PDB file of C-alpha atoms in Angstrom:
ATOM      1  CA  MET H 349     162.829 132.063  89.964  1.00 49.00           C
ATOM      2  CA  LYS H 350     166.055 130.582  88.701  1.00 54.00           C
ATOM      3  CA  ALA H 351     165.650 127.521  90.920  1.00 55.00           C
ATOM      4  CA  SER H 352     162.057 127.014  89.795  1.00 59.00           C
ATOM      5  CA  SER H 353     163.050 127.395  86.150  1.00 61.00           C
ATOM      6  CA  ARG H 354     165.805 124.806  86.582  1.00 57.00           C
ATOM      7  CA  VAL H 355     163.285 122.420  88.172  1.00 51.00           C
ATOM      8  CA  ALA H 356     160.877 123.025  85.273  1.00 56.00           C
ATOM      9  CA  ASP H 357     163.654 122.443  82.721  1.00 60.00           C
ATOM     10  CA  GLY H 358     164.628 119.230  84.483  1.00 58.00           C
ATOM     11  CA  ARG H 359     161.051 117.991  84.432  1.00 68.00           C
ATOM     12  CA  SER H 360     160.631 118.826  80.752  1.00 68.00           C
ATOM     13  CA  ARG H 361     163.847 116.991  79.897  1.00 72.00           C
ATOM     14  CA  ARG H 362     162.729 113.930  81.865  1.00 72.00           C
ATOM     15  CA  HIS H 363     159.373 114.013  80.100  1.00 70.00           C
ATOM     16  CA  GLY H 364     161.153 114.310  76.753  1.00 72.00           C
ATOM     17  CA  VAL H 365     163.397 111.340  77.504  1.00 75.00           C
ATOM     18  CA  ALA H 366     160.390 109.310  78.664  1.00 77.00           C
ATOM     19  CA  ALA H 367     158.529 110.209  75.461  1.00 78.00           C
ATOM     20  CA  LEU H 368     161.484 109.096  73.332  1.00 83.00           C
ATOM     21  CA  LEU H 369     161.667 105.787  75.208  1.00 82.00           C
ATOM     22  CA  VAL H 370     157.945 105.181  74.763  1.00 83.00           C
ATOM     23  CA  LEU H 371     157.904 106.244  71.099  1.00 86.00           C
ATOM     24  CA  PRO H 372     159.083 102.897  69.564  1.00 87.00           C
ATOM     25  CA  THR H 373     156.480 100.982  71.544  1.00 85.00           C
ATOM     26  CA  ALA H 374     153.787 103.484  70.610  1.00 86.00           C
ATOM     27  CA  LEU H 375     154.673 103.270  66.912  1.00 89.00           C
ATOM     28  CA  TRP H 376     154.636  99.470  67.077  1.00 89.00           C
ATOM     29  CA  TYR H 377     151.261  99.547  68.848  1.00 83.00           C
ATOM     30  CA  VAL H 378     149.744 101.965  66.328  1.00 85.00           C
ATOM     31  CA  GLY H 379     151.183 100.214  63.289  1.00 87.00           C
ATOM     32  CA  PHE H 380     150.380  96.625  64.164  1.00 86.00           C
ATOM     33  CA  LEU H 381     147.268  96.897  66.349  1.00 84.00           C
ATOM     34  CA  VAL H 382     145.417 100.173  65.953  1.00 88.00           C
ATOM     35  CA  ALA H 383     145.910 100.600  62.186  1.00 91.00           C
ATOM     36  CA  PRO H 384     144.567  97.105  61.257  1.00 89.00           C
ATOM     37  CA  LEU H 385     141.538  97.697  63.483  1.00 89.00           C
ATOM     38  CA  VAL H 386     140.886 101.042  61.803  1.00 92.00           C
ATOM     39  CA  VAL H 387     141.110  99.399  58.366  1.00 92.00           C
ATOM     40  CA  LEU H 388     138.719  96.692  59.572  1.00 91.00           C
ATOM     41  CA  MET H 389     136.206  99.268  60.794  1.00 92.00           C
ATOM     42  CA  VAL H 390     136.407 101.262  57.550  1.00 93.00           C
ATOM     43  CA  MET H 391     135.866  98.138  55.450  1.00 93.00           C
ATOM     44  CA  SER H 392     132.853  97.158  57.553  1.00 93.00           C
ATOM     45  CA  PHE H 393     130.966 100.210  56.249  1.00 94.00           C
ATOM     46  CA  GLY H 394     131.701  99.343  52.608  1.00 92.00           C
ATOM     47  CA  GLU H 395     130.055  97.059  50.077  1.00 92.00           C
ATOM     48  CA  ARG H 396     131.061  93.851  48.395  1.00 91.00           C
ATOM     49  CA  SER H 397     132.390  94.513  44.923  1.00 90.00           C
ATOM     50  CA  PRO H 398     130.871  92.507  42.010  1.00 88.00           C
ATOM     51  CA  ASN H 399     133.973  90.296  41.808  1.00 87.00           C
ATOM     52  CA  GLY H 400     134.335  89.976  45.558  1.00 88.00           C
ATOM     53  CA  GLY H 401     136.384  92.019  47.973  1.00 90.00           C
ATOM     54  CA  TYR H 402     135.773  95.576  49.056  1.00 91.00           C
ATOM     55  CA  ALA H 403     134.056  98.484  47.312  1.00 91.00           C
ATOM     56  CA  PRO H 404     134.149 101.955  48.963  1.00 90.00           C
ATOM     57  CA  ALA H 405     130.799 103.044  50.406  1.00 90.00           C
ATOM     58  CA  PHE H 406     129.178 104.128  53.643  1.00 91.00           C
ATOM     59  CA  THR H 407     126.355 101.828  54.644  1.00 91.00           C
ATOM     60  CA  LEU H 408     125.177  99.948  57.730  1.00 91.00           C
ATOM     61  CA  GLU H 409     123.842  97.074  55.658  1.00 90.00           C
ATOM     62  CA  GLN H 410     126.610  94.727  56.775  1.00 91.00           C
ATOM     63  CA  TYR H 411     125.767  95.255  60.439  1.00 92.00           C
ATOM     64  CA  GLY H 412     122.094  94.712  59.682  1.00 90.00           C
ATOM     65  CA  ASN H 413     122.931  91.301  58.183  1.00 89.00           C
ATOM     66  CA  LEU H 414     124.778  90.073  61.268  1.00 88.00           C
ATOM     67  CA  THR H 415     121.682  88.190  62.429  1.00 87.00           C
ATOM     68  CA  THR H 416     122.269  85.734  59.555  1.00 84.00           C
ATOM     69  CA  ARG H 417     125.430  84.577  61.356  1.00 83.00           C
ATOM     70  CA  LEU H 418     123.880  83.863  64.724  1.00 84.00           C
ATOM     71  CA  THR H 419     124.554  80.115  64.482  1.00 85.00           C
ATOM     72  CA  PRO H 420     128.379  80.309  64.535  1.00 86.00           C
ATOM     73  CA  LEU H 421     128.169  83.051  67.169  1.00 86.00           C
ATOM     74  CA  THR H 422     125.963  81.016  69.501  1.00 87.00           C
ATOM     75  CA  ASN H 423     128.045  77.867  68.860  1.00 87.00           C
ATOM     76  CA  THR H 424     131.218  79.770  69.694  1.00 90.00           C
ATOM     77  CA  LEU H 425     129.801  81.435  72.807  1.00 90.00           C
ATOM     78  CA  GLY H 426     128.330  78.199  74.128  1.00 91.00           C
ATOM     79  CA  LEU H 427     131.348  75.973  73.505  1.00 91.00           C
ATOM     80  CA  ALA H 428     133.834  78.651  74.564  1.00 92.00           C
ATOM     81  CA  ALA H 429     132.011  79.148  77.871  1.00 93.00           C
ATOM     82  CA  LEU H 430     131.610  75.397  78.417  1.00 95.00           C
ATOM     83  CA  ASN H 431     135.240  74.589  77.665  1.00 95.00           C
ATOM     84  CA  THR H 432     136.448  77.496  79.801  1.00 95.00           C
ATOM     85  CA  VAL H 433     134.464  76.097  82.736  1.00 95.00           C
ATOM     86  CA  ILE H 434     135.899  72.623  82.082  1.00 96.00           C
ATOM     87  CA  CYS H 435     139.422  74.070  81.968  1.00 96.00           C
ATOM     88  CA  LEU H 436     138.751  75.813  85.289  1.00 95.00           C
ATOM     89  CA  LEU H 437     137.410  72.657  86.942  1.00 95.00           C
ATOM     90  CA  VAL H 438     140.433  70.664  85.776  1.00 95.00           C
ATOM     91  CA  ALA H 439     143.022  73.385  86.366  1.00 95.00           C
ATOM     92  CA  PHE H 440     142.085  74.425  89.918  1.00 95.00           C
ATOM     93  CA  PRO H 441     142.857  71.057  91.588  1.00 94.00           C
ATOM     94  CA  ILE H 442     146.124  70.868  89.621  1.00 94.00           C
ATOM     95  CA  ALA H 443     147.171  74.400  90.595  1.00 93.00           C
ATOM     96  CA  TYR H 444     146.048  73.858  94.202  1.00 92.00           C
ATOM     97  CA  THR H 445     148.120  70.698  94.479  1.00 92.00           C
ATOM     98  CA  LEU H 446     151.194  72.239  92.872  1.00 92.00           C
ATOM     99  CA  ALA H 447     151.059  75.412  94.958  1.00 90.00           C
ATOM    100  CA  LEU H 448     150.006  74.126  98.383  1.00 86.00           C
ATOM    101  CA  LYS H 449     150.698  70.402  98.527  1.00 86.00           C
ATOM    102  CA  VAL H 450     153.919  69.813  96.570  1.00 85.00           C
ATOM    103  CA  VAL H 451     157.180  71.164  97.985  1.00 80.00           C
ATOM    104  CA  GLY H 452     160.803  71.189  96.930  1.00 78.00           C
ATOM    105  CA  SER H 453     162.185  70.449  93.494  1.00 81.00           C
ATOM    106  CA  TRP H 454     159.194  68.288  92.573  1.00 86.00           C
ATOM    107  CA  ARG H 455     157.087  71.443  92.251  1.00 86.00           C
ATOM    108  CA  LEU H 456     159.351  72.814  89.512  1.00 86.00           C
ATOM    109  CA  VAL H 457     159.312  69.469  87.726  1.00 89.00           C
ATOM    110  CA  LEU H 458     155.522  69.242  87.763  1.00 90.00           C
ATOM    111  CA  VAL H 459     155.081  72.872  86.696  1.00 89.00           C
ATOM    112  CA  ALA H 460     157.480  72.206  83.825  1.00 88.00           C
ATOM    113  CA  LEU H 461     155.347  69.235  82.774  1.00 89.00           C
ATOM    114  CA  VAL H 462     152.347  71.550  82.591  1.00 89.00           C
ATOM    115  CA  VAL H 463     154.268  73.969  80.374  1.00 87.00           C
ATOM    116  CA  VAL H 464     156.023  71.371  78.177  1.00 87.00           C
ATOM    117  CA  PRO H 465     153.120  70.983  75.693  1.00 83.00           C
ATOM    118  CA  PHE H 466     153.511  74.682  74.840  1.00 82.00           C
ATOM    119  CA  TRP H 467     156.988  73.900  73.536  1.00 84.00           C
ATOM    120  CA  THR H 468     155.427  71.819  70.778  1.00 85.00           C
ATOM    121  CA  SER H 469     153.670  73.282  67.763  1.00 87.00           C
ATOM    122  CA  PHE H 470     149.937  73.838  68.231  1.00 89.00           C
ATOM    123  CA  LEU H 471     149.345  72.183  64.858  1.00 89.00           C
ATOM    124  CA  ILE H 472     151.383  69.091  65.750  1.00 90.00           C
ATOM    125  CA  ARG H 473     149.510  68.668  69.030  1.00 91.00           C
ATOM    126  CA  THR H 474     146.181  68.881  67.229  1.00 92.00           C
ATOM    127  CA  TYR H 475     147.272  66.400  64.573  1.00 91.00           C
ATOM    128  CA  ALA H 476     148.329  64.029  67.362  1.00 92.00           C
ATOM    129  CA  TRP H 477     144.780  64.106  68.723  1.00 93.00           C
ATOM    130  CA  MET H 478     143.465  63.405  65.213  1.00 93.00           C
ATOM    131  CA  THR H 479     145.495  60.180  65.260  1.00 92.00           C
ATOM    132  CA  LEU H 480     144.397  59.248  68.774  1.00 92.00           C
ATOM    133  CA  LEU H 481     140.712  59.907  68.125  1.00 93.00           C
ATOM    134  CA  GLY H 482     140.692  58.468  64.604  1.00 89.00           C
ATOM    135  CA  ALA H 483     139.441  55.047  63.597  1.00 86.00           C
ATOM    136  CA  ASN H 484     142.822  53.418  64.305  1.00 87.00           C
ATOM    137  CA  GLY H 485     143.249  55.069  67.713  1.00 89.00           C
ATOM    138  CA  VAL H 486     141.077  55.025  70.827  1.00 90.00           C
ATOM    139  CA  PRO H 487     137.891  53.871  68.973  1.00 90.00           C
ATOM    140  CA  ARG H 488     139.680  50.676  67.877  1.00 89.00           C
ATOM    141  CA  ILE H 489     140.723  49.974  71.480  1.00 89.00           C
ATOM    142  CA  LEU H 490     137.151  50.573  72.640  1.00 87.00           C
ATOM    143  CA  GLY H 491     135.960  48.175  69.929  1.00 87.00           C
ATOM    144  CA  TRP H 492     138.354  45.472  71.148  1.00 90.00           C
ATOM    145  CA  ILE H 493     136.979  45.909  74.668  1.00 87.00           C
ATOM    146  CA  GLY H 494     133.489  45.314  73.317  1.00 81.00           C
ATOM    147  CA  LEU H 495     132.011  48.818  73.512  1.00 81.00           C
ATOM    148  CA  GLY H 496     131.071  48.807  69.846  1.00 79.00           C
ATOM    149  CA  ASP H 497     131.899  51.207  67.037  1.00 82.00           C
ATOM    150  CA  ILE H 498     132.296  54.596  68.679  1.00 86.00           C
ATOM    151  CA  GLN H 499     133.138  57.682  66.663  1.00 88.00           C
ATOM    152  CA  LEU H 500     135.196  60.277  68.504  1.00 90.00           C
ATOM    153  CA  LEU H 501     136.740  62.288  65.693  1.00 91.00           C
ATOM    154  CA  ASN H 502     134.631  64.950  63.935  1.00 90.00           C
ATOM    155  CA  THR H 503     132.380  65.398  66.953  1.00 91.00           C
ATOM    156  CA  PRO H 504     131.818  68.248  69.446  1.00 90.00           C
ATOM    157  CA  PHE H 505     133.487  66.015  72.048  1.00 92.00           C
ATOM    158  CA  ALA H 506     136.706  65.963  70.006  1.00 93.00           C
ATOM    159  CA  VAL H 507     136.593  69.753  69.652  1.00 93.00           C
ATOM    160  CA  SER H 508     136.120  70.209  73.406  1.00 93.00           C
ATOM    161  CA  LEU H 509     138.890  67.735  74.174  1.00 94.00           C
ATOM    162  CA  GLY H 510     141.295  69.525  71.847  1.00 94.00           C
ATOM    163  CA  ILE H 511     140.439  72.927  73.325  1.00 94.00           C
ATOM    164  CA  VAL H 512     140.814  71.778  76.932  1.00 94.00           C
ATOM    165  CA  TYR H 513     144.107  70.053  76.203  1.00 94.00           C
ATOM    166  CA  ASN H 514     145.650  72.952  74.306  1.00 93.00           C
ATOM    167  CA  TYR H 515     144.461  75.763  76.571  1.00 94.00           C
ATOM    168  CA  LEU H 516     144.673  74.108  79.989  1.00 94.00           C
ATOM    169  CA  PRO H 517     148.149  75.533  80.835  1.00 93.00           C
ATOM    170  CA  LEU H 518     146.776  79.054  80.314  1.00 93.00           C
ATOM    171  CA  MET H 519     144.316  78.338  83.129  1.00 95.00           C
ATOM    172  CA  VAL H 520     146.692  76.459  85.435  1.00 94.00           C
ATOM    173  CA  LEU H 521     149.543  78.978  85.538  1.00 93.00           C
ATOM    174  CA  PRO H 522     147.632  82.122  86.680  1.00 93.00           C
ATOM    175  CA  ILE H 523     145.815  80.157  89.383  1.00 94.00           C
ATOM    176  CA  PHE H 524     149.094  78.569  90.465  1.00 94.00           C
ATOM    177  CA  VAL H 525     150.748  81.992  90.792  1.00 91.00           C
ATOM    178  CA  SER H 526     147.844  83.302  92.912  1.00 90.00           C
ATOM    179  CA  LEU H 527     147.847  80.265  95.179  1.00 91.00           C
ATOM    180  CA  GLU H 528     151.615  80.226  95.548  1.00 89.00           C
ATOM    181  CA  ARG H 529     151.493  83.762  96.975  1.00 85.00           C
ATOM    182  CA  LEU H 530     148.766  82.786  99.422  1.00 84.00           C
ATOM    183  CA  ASP H 531     149.647  83.164 103.089  1.00 80.00           C
ATOM    184  CA  ARG H 532     149.466  79.621 104.437  1.00 80.00           C
ATOM    185  CA  SER H 533     148.848  80.891 107.945  1.00 81.00           C
ATOM    186  CA  LEU H 534     145.344  81.861 106.799  1.00 82.00           C
ATOM    187  CA  ILE H 535     144.615  78.234 105.939  1.00 82.00           C
ATOM    188  CA  GLU H 536     145.962  77.094 109.296  1.00 80.00           C
ATOM    189  CA  ALA H 537     143.876  79.728 111.083  1.00 84.00           C
ATOM    190  CA  SER H 538     140.778  78.608 109.242  1.00 82.00           C
ATOM    191  CA  ARG H 539     141.338  75.008 110.297  1.00 80.00           C
ATOM    192  CA  ASP H 540     142.102  76.041 113.885  1.00 77.00           C
ATOM    193  CA  LEU H 541     138.754  77.850 113.947  1.00 80.00           C
ATOM    194  CA  GLY H 542     136.974  74.623 113.029  1.00 81.00           C
ATOM    195  CA  ALA H 543     136.523  74.979 109.258  1.00 81.00           C
ATOM    196  CA  GLY H 544     136.819  71.802 107.239  1.00 82.00           C
ATOM    197  CA  PRO H 545     138.785  71.429 104.002  1.00 80.00           C
ATOM    198  CA  VAL H 546     135.817  72.325 101.790  1.00 85.00           C
ATOM    199  CA  ALA H 547     134.893  75.356 103.903  1.00 86.00           C
ATOM    200  CA  THR H 548     138.521  76.507 103.933  1.00 86.00           C
ATOM    201  CA  ILE H 549     138.745  76.324 100.167  1.00 85.00           C
ATOM    202  CA  ARG H 550     135.418  78.104  99.746  1.00 86.00           C
ATOM    203  CA  GLN H 551     135.962  80.851 102.331  1.00 85.00           C
ATOM    204  CA  VAL H 552     139.734  81.397 102.173  1.00 85.00           C
ATOM    205  CA  VAL H 553     141.394  79.917  99.103  1.00 88.00           C
ATOM    206  CA  LEU H 554     138.861  80.816  96.419  1.00 89.00           C
ATOM    207  CA  PRO H 555     138.479  84.516  97.375  1.00 86.00           C
ATOM    208  CA  LEU H 556     142.241  85.010  97.496  1.00 85.00           C
ATOM    209  CA  ALA H 557     142.754  83.102  94.243  1.00 88.00           C
ATOM    210  CA  ALA H 558     139.983  85.010  92.457  1.00 87.00           C
ATOM    211  CA  PRO H 559     142.346  87.338  90.491  1.00 86.00           C
ATOM    212  CA  GLY H 560     144.231  84.330  89.129  1.00 90.00           C
ATOM    213  CA  ILE H 561     140.978  82.554  88.295  1.00 92.00           C
ATOM    214  CA  LEU H 562     139.703  85.594  86.406  1.00 89.00           C
ATOM    215  CA  SER H 563     143.009  85.890  84.549  1.00 90.00           C
ATOM    216  CA  GLY H 564     142.822  82.242  83.521  1.00 93.00           C
ATOM    217  CA  ILE H 565     139.216  82.619  82.353  1.00 92.00           C
ATOM    218  CA  VAL H 566     140.120  85.590  80.155  1.00 90.00           C
ATOM    219  CA  LEU H 567     143.287  83.916  78.818  1.00 92.00           C
ATOM    220  CA  VAL H 568     141.276  80.854  77.783  1.00 94.00           C
ATOM    221  CA  PHE H 569     137.930  82.337  76.757  1.00 93.00           C
ATOM    222  CA  ILE H 570     139.217  85.008  74.350  1.00 91.00           C
ATOM    223  CA  PRO H 571     141.492  82.708  72.261  1.00 92.00           C
ATOM    224  CA  VAL H 572     138.818  80.008  72.174  1.00 93.00           C
ATOM    225  CA  MET H 573     136.314  82.553  70.838  1.00 91.00           C
ATOM    226  CA  GLY H 574     138.618  83.060  67.857  1.00 88.00           C
ATOM    227  CA  GLU H 575     139.548  79.403  67.456  1.00 91.00           C
ATOM    228  CA  TYR H 576     139.714  78.132  63.882  1.00 89.00           C
ATOM    229  CA  LEU H 577     142.113  75.197  63.644  1.00 90.00           C
ATOM    230  CA  ILE H 578     140.638  72.806  66.228  1.00 93.00           C
ATOM    231  CA  PRO H 579     137.044  72.880  64.856  1.00 91.00           C
ATOM    232  CA  ILE H 580     138.410  72.188  61.365  1.00 92.00           C
ATOM    233  CA  LEU H 581     140.800  69.343  62.258  1.00 92.00           C
ATOM    234  CA  LEU H 582     139.023  67.664  65.179  1.00 93.00           C
ATOM    235  CA  GLY H 583     135.465  68.693  64.361  1.00 90.00           C
ATOM    236  CA  GLY H 584     135.673  68.078  60.622  1.00 86.00           C
ATOM    237  CA  GLY H 585     133.994  71.427  60.013  1.00 79.00           C
ATOM    238  CA  LYS H 586     130.766  70.154  61.581  1.00 83.00           C
ATOM    239  CA  THR H 587     131.229  72.310  64.685  1.00 82.00           C
ATOM    240  CA  TYR H 588     131.065  75.774  63.154  1.00 84.00           C
ATOM    241  CA  PHE H 589     132.938  78.438  65.095  1.00 88.00           C
ATOM    242  CA  LEU H 590     133.090  82.180  64.543  1.00 88.00           C
ATOM    243  CA  GLY H 591     136.634  81.823  63.229  1.00 88.00           C
ATOM    244  CA  ASN H 592     135.386  79.412  60.561  1.00 88.00           C
ATOM    245  CA  ALA H 593     132.651  81.865  59.569  1.00 89.00           C
ATOM    246  CA  LEU H 594     135.199  84.680  59.214  1.00 90.00           C
ATOM    247  CA  ALA H 595     137.496  82.490  57.126  1.00 89.00           C
ATOM    248  CA  ASP H 596     134.598  81.587  54.813  1.00 90.00           C
ATOM    249  CA  LEU H 597     133.564  85.230  54.425  1.00 91.00           C
ATOM    250  CA  PHE H 598     137.070  86.482  53.630  1.00 91.00           C
ATOM    251  CA  LEU H 599     138.492  83.548  51.645  1.00 89.00           C
ATOM    252  CA  GLN H 600     135.555  81.780  49.961  1.00 89.00           C
ATOM    253  CA  SER H 601     132.651  84.151  49.471  1.00 88.00           C
ATOM    254  CA  ARG H 602     135.080  87.114  49.479  1.00 91.00           C
ATOM    255  CA  ASN H 603     132.552  89.317  51.230  1.00 93.00           C
ATOM    256  CA  TRP H 604     135.133  91.451  52.987  1.00 93.00           C
ATOM    257  CA  PRO H 605     132.759  94.170  54.296  1.00 94.00           C
ATOM    258  CA  PHE H 606     130.471  91.613  55.939  1.00 94.00           C
ATOM    259  CA  GLY H 607     133.447  89.752  57.383  1.00 93.00           C
ATOM    260  CA  SER H 608     134.884  93.038  58.644  1.00 94.00           C
ATOM    261  CA  ALA H 609     131.581  93.918  60.330  1.00 93.00           C
ATOM    262  CA  LEU H 610     131.428  90.539  62.039  1.00 92.00           C
ATOM    263  CA  ALA H 611     135.067  90.804  63.107  1.00 92.00           C
ATOM    264  CA  SER H 612     134.559  94.374  64.364  1.00 92.00           C
ATOM    265  CA  VAL H 613     131.656  93.327  66.582  1.00 91.00           C
ATOM    266  CA  PHE H 614     133.764  90.454  67.890  1.00 90.00           C
ATOM    267  CA  VAL H 615     136.718  92.743  68.683  1.00 90.00           C
ATOM    268  CA  VAL H 616     134.480  95.270  70.460  1.00 90.00           C
ATOM    269  CA  GLY H 617     132.938  92.471  72.503  1.00 87.00           C
ATOM    270  CA  MET H 618     136.377  91.194  73.532  1.00 88.00           C
ATOM    271  CA  ILE H 619     137.488  94.724  74.475  1.00 88.00           C
ATOM    272  CA  LEU H 620     134.419  95.099  76.689  1.00 89.00           C
ATOM    273  CA  LEU H 621     135.157  91.708  78.241  1.00 86.00           C
ATOM    274  CA  VAL H 622     138.741  92.712  79.033  1.00 85.00           C
ATOM    275  CA  ALA H 623     137.560  96.057  80.447  1.00 87.00           C
ATOM    276  CA  GLY H 624     135.100  94.250  82.707  1.00 86.00           C
ATOM    277  CA  TYR H 625     137.840  91.833  83.768  1.00 83.00           C
ATOM    278  CA  LEU H 626     140.175  94.696  84.699  1.00 82.00           C
ATOM    279  CA  ALA H 627     137.469  96.491  86.676  1.00 85.00           C
ATOM    280  CA  LEU H 628     136.477  93.320  88.526  1.00 80.00           C
ATOM    281  CA  THR H 629     140.118  92.433  89.237  1.00 76.00           C
ATOM    282  CA  ARG H 630     140.771  95.860  90.742  1.00 78.00           C
ATOM    283  CA  ARG H 631     137.694  95.477  92.923  1.00 80.00           C
ATOM    284  CA  LEU H 632     138.769  92.014  94.081  1.00 69.00           C
ATOM    285  CA  VAL H 633     142.286  93.176  94.866  1.00 66.00           C
ATOM    286  CA  ARG H 634     140.909  96.145  96.810  1.00 69.00           C
ATOM    287  CA  ALA H 635     138.506  93.881  98.706  1.00 63.00           C
ATOM    288  CA  GLY H 636     141.329  91.441  99.409  1.00 56.00           C
ATOM    289  CA  ARG H 637     143.360  94.212 100.982  1.00 45.00           C
ATOM    290  CA  GLU H 638     140.457  95.247 103.189  1.00 39.00           C
ATOM    291  CA  THR H 639     139.674  91.738 104.423  1.00 37.00           C
ATOM    292  CA  SER H 640     141.444  88.437 103.958  1.00 36.00           C
ATOM    293  CA  LEU H 641     138.653  86.187 105.196  1.00 32.00           C
ATOM    294  CA  LEU H 642     135.164  86.389 103.645  1.00 30.00           C
TER     295      LEU H 642
END
């Protein structure tokens, strides 16, 4: 009995120490993530006060009015999905080349070049594209060539270009990490068995790189869904994103309950997306352990 009690006391002390170590992180998590979300949810059930802002109430009217904001939601979903796919199509060849084709110190140099833009302010990078796409930038060069007066700034193309440029490293790095861990003997075995380069990539590389691809998709898609700065600066406000709608509701019309309802639905949707990503990643990892060639 004494031995068992000592074991129980030791376990309780270890659990107490672990709880104390976790406590600062838990308080930070509750204070800066959970509490703001709770406030947002509470405000979403309120009403707009006569002078703007929030008035205490309990009504579902704000959620019933969400259909009036379908345009920014559909714009955001469509462009976020499109630009995520573009980032994937551009990032995969880059990551594949860096991980499987480049060796030695050059790999570190090229990976650093992918990361270097992140060392510069997001705002400065976006302003740089405003200069390049403005009337005195690329359009003037195209005019000198004889392609006519082409407007690039304040167009959906400019918004997509800014998104792909700014978020591309978030797609390249997870795929690069997955491919770098890939067992190269599997590629050699695939070629020895008669598979061509395309078949090898489709049957060997892509399945094993799937966790990194999914990570890159989530890392790009979620921030783009909440993007505000790029549509304003490069789209001139003509490409209306969900972030722009939220800013208008909170800062201009001061309809905080409606903005909170829209933001709450957005947060719940992103949580469901992350949950689906985690479930799919676990399934892919489990399938990868069971078989390496599909």
